[in-house]
Every structure is written in structure tokens, then in C-alpha cells.
Coordinates of C-alpha atoms (C1' of nucleotides) in Angstrom, one line a residue:
Chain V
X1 CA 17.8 -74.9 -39.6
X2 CA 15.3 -71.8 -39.3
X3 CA 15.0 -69.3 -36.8
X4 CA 12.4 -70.8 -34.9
X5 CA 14.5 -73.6 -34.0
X6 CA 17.5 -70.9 -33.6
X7 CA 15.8 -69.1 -30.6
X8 CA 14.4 -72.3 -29.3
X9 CA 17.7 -73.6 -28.7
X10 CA 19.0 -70.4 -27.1
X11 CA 16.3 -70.6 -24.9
X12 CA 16.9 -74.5 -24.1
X13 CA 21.0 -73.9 -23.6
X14 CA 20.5 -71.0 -21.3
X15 CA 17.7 -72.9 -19.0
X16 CA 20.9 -75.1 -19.0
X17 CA 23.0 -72.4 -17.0
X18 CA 23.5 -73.2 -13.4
X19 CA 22.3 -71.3 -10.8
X20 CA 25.0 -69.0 -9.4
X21 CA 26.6 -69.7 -12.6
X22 CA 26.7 -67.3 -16.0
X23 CA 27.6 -67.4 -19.9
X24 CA 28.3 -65.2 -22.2
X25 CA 26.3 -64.2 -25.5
X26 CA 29.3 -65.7 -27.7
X27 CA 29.2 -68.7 -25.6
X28 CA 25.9 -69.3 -26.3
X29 CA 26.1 -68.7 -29.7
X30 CA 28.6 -71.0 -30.3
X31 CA 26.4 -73.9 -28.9
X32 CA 23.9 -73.2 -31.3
X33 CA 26.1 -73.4 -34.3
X34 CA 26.4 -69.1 -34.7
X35 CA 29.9 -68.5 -34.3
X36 CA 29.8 -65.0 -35.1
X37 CA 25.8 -64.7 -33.5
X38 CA 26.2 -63.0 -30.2
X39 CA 24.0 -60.3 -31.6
X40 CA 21.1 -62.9 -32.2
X41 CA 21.5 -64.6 -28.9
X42 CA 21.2 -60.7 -27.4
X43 CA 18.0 -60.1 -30.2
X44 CA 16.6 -63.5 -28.6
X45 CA 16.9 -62.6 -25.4
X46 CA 15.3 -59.2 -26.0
X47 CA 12.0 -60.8 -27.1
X48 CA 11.8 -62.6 -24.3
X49 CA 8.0 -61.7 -22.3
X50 CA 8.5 -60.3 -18.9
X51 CA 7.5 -63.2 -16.9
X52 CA 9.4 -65.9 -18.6
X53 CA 10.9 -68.7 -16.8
X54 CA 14.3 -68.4 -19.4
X55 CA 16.8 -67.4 -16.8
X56 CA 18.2 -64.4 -18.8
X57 CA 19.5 -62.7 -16.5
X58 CA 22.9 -65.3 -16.2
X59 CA 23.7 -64.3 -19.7
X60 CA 26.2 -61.6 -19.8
X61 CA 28.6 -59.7 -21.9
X62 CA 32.4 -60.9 -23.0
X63 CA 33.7 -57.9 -20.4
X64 CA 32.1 -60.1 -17.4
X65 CA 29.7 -56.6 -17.0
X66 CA 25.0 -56.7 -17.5
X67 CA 24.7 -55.8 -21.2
X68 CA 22.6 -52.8 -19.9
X69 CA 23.6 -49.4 -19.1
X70 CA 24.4 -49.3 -15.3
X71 CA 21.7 -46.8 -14.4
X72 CA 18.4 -49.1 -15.7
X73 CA 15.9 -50.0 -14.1
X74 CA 16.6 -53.8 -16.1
X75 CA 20.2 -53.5 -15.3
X76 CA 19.6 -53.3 -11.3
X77 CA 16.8 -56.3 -11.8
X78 CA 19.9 -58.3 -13.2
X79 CA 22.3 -57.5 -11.1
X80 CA 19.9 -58.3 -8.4
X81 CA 18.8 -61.5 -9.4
X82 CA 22.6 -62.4 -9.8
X83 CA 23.6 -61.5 -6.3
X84 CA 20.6 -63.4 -4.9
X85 CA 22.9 -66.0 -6.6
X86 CA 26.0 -65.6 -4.6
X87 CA 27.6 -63.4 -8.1
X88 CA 29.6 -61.0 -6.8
X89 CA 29.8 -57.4 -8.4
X90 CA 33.2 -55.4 -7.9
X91 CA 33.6 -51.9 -8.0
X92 CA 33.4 -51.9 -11.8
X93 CA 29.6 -53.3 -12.0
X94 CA 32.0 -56.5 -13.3
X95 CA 32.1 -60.1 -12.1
X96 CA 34.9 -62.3 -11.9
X97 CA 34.5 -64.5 -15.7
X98 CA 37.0 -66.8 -14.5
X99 CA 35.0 -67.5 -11.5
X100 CA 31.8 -67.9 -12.6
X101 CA 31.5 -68.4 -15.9
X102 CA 29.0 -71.9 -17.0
X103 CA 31.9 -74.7 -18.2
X104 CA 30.1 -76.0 -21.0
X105 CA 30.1 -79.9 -20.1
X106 CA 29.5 -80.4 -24.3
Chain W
dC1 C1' 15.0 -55.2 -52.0
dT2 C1' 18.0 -51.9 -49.3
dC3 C1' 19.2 -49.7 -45.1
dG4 C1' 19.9 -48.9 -40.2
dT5 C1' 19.9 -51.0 -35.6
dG6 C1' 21.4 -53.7 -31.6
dA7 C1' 20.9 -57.6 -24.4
dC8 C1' 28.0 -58.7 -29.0
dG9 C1' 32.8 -60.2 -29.9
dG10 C1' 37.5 -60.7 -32.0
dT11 C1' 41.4 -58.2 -33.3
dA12 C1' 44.2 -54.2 -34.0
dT13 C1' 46.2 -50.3 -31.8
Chain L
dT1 C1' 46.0 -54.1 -20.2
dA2 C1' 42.3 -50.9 -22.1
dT3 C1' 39.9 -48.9 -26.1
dA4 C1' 38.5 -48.4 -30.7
dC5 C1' 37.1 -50.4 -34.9
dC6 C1' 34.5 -53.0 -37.6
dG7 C1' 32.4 -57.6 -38.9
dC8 C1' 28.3 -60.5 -37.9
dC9 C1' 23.3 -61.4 -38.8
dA10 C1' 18.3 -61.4 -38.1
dC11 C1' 14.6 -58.0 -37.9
dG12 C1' 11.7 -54.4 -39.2
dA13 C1' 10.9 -49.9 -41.6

DNA sequence: CTCGTGACGGTAT
DNA sequence: TATACCGCCACGA
């Protein structure tokens, strides 16, 4: 198992997400056999291009909140992209994980 | 090879 | 329940 195949697989079980729908970095890391890899699915994620068809943006933190600090220019694109799902943002800059979080079907 | 860093998370407090 | 620590692990200097 090298790291190519690593990030390919992140890539592969995050086009898997639904749309409206989100999971976190630990979540995915689990499904690609890193238990304690949440960093690498963020490191992934983070070489992603800009105009990549990997639906990023419905990969979020454990806290239910954008993994970016609330005043970027990337957090706003990400939070956009996630209303223009239906996700709803409370006062907090935090969605509802028990409402939207991807159930991993196995 | 060692060291610091980060789109994180589990556990202790 | 909300924070604070600190462990993880691949990357790059």
C-alpha cells in the first residue's frame, strides 16, 4: 500500500459523498485503512488543483465547522458551495453532524 | 536522517 | 458540554 494509492482512494471515497451530504477527515481516513490519518486526508485534500472535480468542499472537521479560518476567502467558497447544497450554517459557522453527515453504506 | 508543520481527532480536564 | 493537550503521519527543508 503506497501513498499513491493512499490519496487515490481518498479521492475515490470522497467523490462517493452525496450531494447535500458531508464526512469528516477521520471518517474518511478510516475507509482508507488510517485510523489515526485525518491529517493525511486534510494533506490530500490540500494538494488538490483548483479546478478539480473531487468534491472537497463536503469534507469537514470532527466539530461539524470548514477546516478554514472563518474569515478566508476558501472558507466562504466552502461554505458556499455547501449552502448551494441545502447545508445549513448556524450561528456558530457549524452544521448540524447529526443531520448531515455521509452514513457510510460499507 | 532529523525536525517542524498541518484542510485532524480522541481523551483528559 | 467546552477546551486543552498531545498523538498521528506524510511531506519537505
Amino acid at each position: 500500500m503506497n501513498k499513491q494509492n493512499i490519496y487515490s482512494r481518498i479521492y475515490e471515497i470522497i467523490y462517493l459523498i452525496p450531494h447535500g451530504k458531508v464526512a469528516t477527515y477521520g471518517q474518511i481516513a478510516r475507509l482508507v485503512s488510517l485510523p489515526n490519518g485525518a491529517r493525511q486526508v486534510g494533506y490530500a485534500l490540500h494538494k488538490l488543483k483548483e479546478g478539480t472535480d473531487v468534491p472537497w468542499f463536503r469534507v469537514i472537521n470532527r466539530k461539524g465547522q470548514i477546516s478554514f479560518p472563518p474569515d478566508t476567502t476558501a472558507a466562504s467558497l466552502q461554505r458556499s458551495l455547501l449552502e448551494s447544497e441545502g447545508v445549513i450554517f448556524d450561528t456558530n459557522n457549524t452544521i448540524d453532524l447529526k443531520k448531515y453527515q455521509w452514513k457510510r453504506f460499507k
